Amino acid sequence: MTLPSPTIEPRHFRDVMGHLPTGVVVVAGREPTTGNPAGLVVGTFQSLSLEPPLVSFSVATTSSSWPKIRPAGYFSASVLAHGQDHVCRALSSKHNDKFAAVDWHESLDGTPQISGAHAWIDCKTAQELEGGDHVIVIAEVRRLQAGGGEPLVFHRGRLGGYRELGVLNPPPSTTK
Ligand SMILES: Cc1cc2nc3c(=O)[nH]c(=O)nc-3n(C[C@H](O)[C@H](O)[C@H](O)COP(=O)(O)O)c2cc1C
C-alpha cells in the first residue's frame, strides 16, 4: 500500500527543522583561474564515516560559490567559534568579495581556513549525489585540527553560544 504524499510548506519545513541546533561551518576553496578564495556557510556539515574518514554536507543547486570551489576538488571546512557571527554573515551573503573583512590563512593544501575558528577539516571531494534542490557532497578528510573556545550555534533562526541561545533551556516552541 502506498500512502498519499502530504504537502509540506517550505516555510513550515524550515521552522520545524530549525529546532535542530547545528554548528556553523564555512566551506572554502580557491577559484582555479584567479586563485581567489570562494566560500559559503553550511549548517549541514557532519561526519559520515570513520574508516575511511569521510564528511558530508549539502549545498543548494543555486549556490554561486560551490561551482567556484568544485573544480579544484580541495576545500577546508572551518567550524566557526562563538563570536564569529560576522564571519557567518559575510560568508552567507551574496557579496562578490565575501573574504574582504574576514581573517583567514592557508591550509597546507592552499585552501582558505578561517582564523580563530573552533576546528578545521581539510578535505578532498570524493562524490556528489543528487538531493532534491541540493547536492550532497561527500569528501575525504586529509587532516583535521581542533581550535579552542566554544562553537557558534544556529538554532531557530538565531546565532549565538549554547548559553545565550538557551539551547540547553529553550523557550517553548510556537511552531505547530
Ligand atoms: C546558519 C546557516 C546555515 C546554512 N546552511 C546551508 C547549507 O547547509 N547549504 C546551503 O547550500 N546553504 C546554506 N546556507 C545558506 C548559504 O550560506 C547562503 O545561501 C550563501 O549565500 C550561499 O552563497 P553562494 O550563492 O555564494 O554559494 C546557510 C546559511 C546560514 C546562515
Coordinates of C-alpha atoms and ligand atoms in Angstrom, one line a residue:
M1 CA 0.0 0.0 0.0
T2 CA 1.3 3.5 -0.9
L3 CA 0.1 6.3 1.3
P4 CA -0.6 9.7 -0.4
S5 CA 2.2 12.2 -0.1
P6 CA 1.2 15.2 2.0
T7 CA 2.1 18.7 1.0
I8 CA 4.7 20.3 3.3
E9 CA 5.0 24.1 3.0
P10 CA 8.7 25.1 2.7
R11 CA 8.3 27.7 5.5
H12 CA 6.9 25.1 7.9
F13 CA 9.7 22.7 6.9
R14 CA 12.3 25.4 7.7
D15 CA 10.6 26.4 11.0
V16 CA 10.4 22.9 12.4
M17 CA 13.9 21.8 11.1
G18 CA 15.3 25.0 12.7
H19 CA 14.6 23.3 16.1
L20 CA 17.6 21.1 15.3
P21 CA 20.6 23.1 16.6
T22 CA 23.5 23.0 14.2
G23 CA 27.1 24.1 14.1
V24 CA 28.0 26.8 11.6
V25 CA 30.7 25.8 9.1
V26 CA 32.5 27.7 6.4
V27 CA 33.3 25.6 3.3
A28 CA 36.0 27.4 1.3
G29 CA 38.3 26.7 -1.6
R30 CA 40.0 28.7 -4.4
E31 CA 38.8 29.5 -7.8
P32 CA 41.3 27.8 -10.2
T33 CA 41.5 30.6 -12.7
T34 CA 42.1 33.5 -10.3
G35 CA 43.2 31.8 -7.1
N36 CA 40.7 34.0 -5.2
P37 CA 39.1 32.4 -2.1
A38 CA 35.5 31.3 -2.5
G39 CA 33.2 30.0 0.2
L40 CA 29.8 29.7 1.8
V41 CA 28.2 28.9 5.2
V42 CA 26.6 25.4 5.7
G43 CA 24.7 24.1 8.6
T44 CA 24.6 20.6 7.2
F45 CA 28.3 19.6 7.7
Q46 CA 28.7 16.3 9.5
S47 CA 31.0 13.3 9.9
L48 CA 29.9 10.4 7.7
S49 CA 32.5 7.6 8.0
L50 CA 35.4 6.8 10.4
E51 CA 37.2 4.3 8.2
P52 CA 37.8 5.7 5.7
P53 CA 37.4 9.2 7.2
L54 CA 34.6 10.9 5.3
V55 CA 32.5 14.0 5.9
S56 CA 29.4 15.3 4.1
F57 CA 27.3 18.4 3.7
S58 CA 24.6 19.6 1.3
V59 CA 24.7 22.6 -0.9
A60 CA 21.9 24.3 -2.8
T61 CA 21.9 23.8 -6.6
T62 CA 21.6 27.6 -6.8
S63 CA 24.8 28.2 -4.9
S64 CA 27.2 30.5 -6.8
S65 CA 30.2 29.7 -4.6
W66 CA 30.2 25.9 -4.8
P67 CA 30.8 25.9 -8.7
K68 CA 33.9 28.0 -8.0
I69 CA 35.2 25.6 -5.3
R70 CA 34.3 22.4 -7.1
P71 CA 36.8 22.4 -10.0
A72 CA 39.9 22.3 -7.8
G73 CA 38.4 19.5 -5.7
Y74 CA 40.1 20.6 -2.4
F75 CA 38.5 22.7 0.3
S76 CA 38.7 23.5 4.0
A77 CA 35.8 23.4 6.4
S78 CA 36.1 25.8 9.3
V79 CA 33.8 25.2 12.3
L80 CA 33.1 28.8 13.4
A81 CA 33.6 29.8 17.1
H82 CA 31.3 31.7 19.4
G83 CA 31.8 35.4 18.5
Q84 CA 32.3 34.8 14.8
D85 CA 28.8 35.9 13.8
H86 CA 30.3 38.5 11.5
V87 CA 32.1 35.7 9.5
C88 CA 28.8 33.8 9.2
R89 CA 27.1 36.9 7.9
A90 CA 29.8 37.7 5.4
L91 CA 30.1 34.1 4.1
S92 CA 26.3 33.6 3.9
S93 CA 25.9 36.8 1.9
K94 CA 25.9 37.2 -1.9
H95 CA 28.8 39.7 -1.8
N96 CA 31.4 39.4 -4.5
D97 CA 34.3 39.7 -2.0
K98 CA 33.0 37.8 0.9
F99 CA 36.5 37.5 2.4
A100 CA 37.3 41.2 2.5
A101 CA 36.6 41.7 6.2
V102 CA 37.4 38.1 7.3
D103 CA 40.7 36.9 8.8
W104 CA 41.8 33.8 7.0
H105 CA 45.0 31.8 6.3
E106 CA 46.1 29.0 4.0
S107 CA 46.0 25.3 4.9
L108 CA 48.8 23.0 3.8
D109 CA 46.7 22.4 0.6
G110 CA 46.5 26.2 0.0
T111 CA 42.7 26.2 0.8
P112 CA 41.3 29.1 3.0
Q113 CA 40.9 28.4 6.7
I114 CA 39.0 30.9 8.9
S115 CA 41.4 32.2 11.6
G116 CA 40.2 31.8 15.1
A117 CA 37.8 29.0 14.2
H118 CA 36.7 26.3 16.6
A119 CA 38.1 23.5 14.3
W120 CA 39.4 23.0 10.8
I121 CA 39.0 20.0 8.5
D122 CA 40.9 19.9 5.2
C123 CA 39.1 17.9 2.5
K124 CA 39.1 16.5 -1.0
T125 CA 35.7 16.0 -2.7
A126 CA 35.0 12.3 -3.4
Q127 CA 31.4 12.3 -4.7
E128 CA 28.3 14.4 -5.3
L129 CA 24.8 12.9 -5.0
E130 CA 21.5 14.5 -6.0
G131 CA 19.3 15.5 -3.1
G132 CA 16.3 17.4 -4.3
D133 CA 17.2 21.1 -4.7
H134 CA 20.6 20.4 -3.0
V135 CA 23.6 18.2 -3.8
I136 CA 25.1 16.0 -1.1
V137 CA 28.9 16.4 -1.2
I138 CA 30.9 13.5 0.2
A139 CA 34.6 14.3 0.9
E140 CA 37.7 12.6 2.1
V141 CA 39.3 14.1 5.2
R142 CA 43.0 14.9 4.6
R143 CA 43.9 16.4 8.0
L144 CA 42.0 18.0 10.9
Q145 CA 42.7 20.0 14.0
A146 CA 40.6 21.4 16.9
G147 CA 41.0 25.1 18.0
G148 CA 39.8 26.5 21.3
G149 CA 36.8 28.2 22.8
E150 CA 33.1 27.4 22.2
P151 CA 31.3 26.7 18.9
L152 CA 28.9 29.1 17.2
V153 CA 25.4 27.6 17.1
F154 CA 22.4 28.2 14.9
H155 CA 19.0 27.4 16.4
R156 CA 15.6 28.6 15.4
G157 CA 16.9 31.4 13.2
R158 CA 19.3 32.7 15.8
L159 CA 23.1 32.6 16.1
G160 CA 25.0 32.5 19.4
G161 CA 26.6 30.3 22.0
Y162 CA 24.8 27.5 23.7
R163 CA 24.0 29.6 26.8
E164 CA 22.7 32.8 25.1
L165 CA 20.5 30.8 22.7
G166 CA 19.1 28.8 25.6
V167 CA 19.6 25.6 23.7
L168 CA 20.1 23.8 27.0
N169 CA 16.9 25.5 28.4
P170 CA 14.9 26.5 25.3
P171 CA 11.8 28.8 25.2
P172 CA 8.5 27.0 24.5
S173 CA 8.1 26.1 20.8
T174 CA 5.5 28.2 18.9
T175 CA 5.6 26.0 15.8
K176 CA 2.6 23.7 15.4
Ligands
LIG1 C1 23.4 29.1 9.6 C2 23.4 28.9 8.1 C3 23.4 27.6 7.6 C4 23.3 27.4 6.2 N1 23.4 26.1 5.7 C5 23.4 26.0 4.4 C6 23.6 24.6 3.8 O1 23.8 23.6 4.5 N2 23.6 24.5 2.5 C7 23.5 25.6 1.6 O2 23.5 25.4 0.4 N3 23.3 26.9 2.1 C8 23.3 27.1 3.4 N4 23.2 28.3 4.0 C9 22.9 29.4 3.0 C10 24.2 29.9 2.3 O3 25.3 30.1 3.2 C11 23.9 31.1 1.5 O4 22.8 30.9 0.7 C12 25.0 31.6 0.8 O5 24.7 33.0 0.4 C13 25.3 30.9 -0.5 O6 26.2 31.7 -1.2 P1 26.6 31.4 -2.6 O7 25.5 31.7 -3.6 O8 27.8 32.4 -2.7 O9 27.1 30.0 -2.7 C14 23.2 28.5 5.3 C15 23.2 29.8 5.9 C16 23.3 30.0 7.3 C17 23.3 31.4 7.8

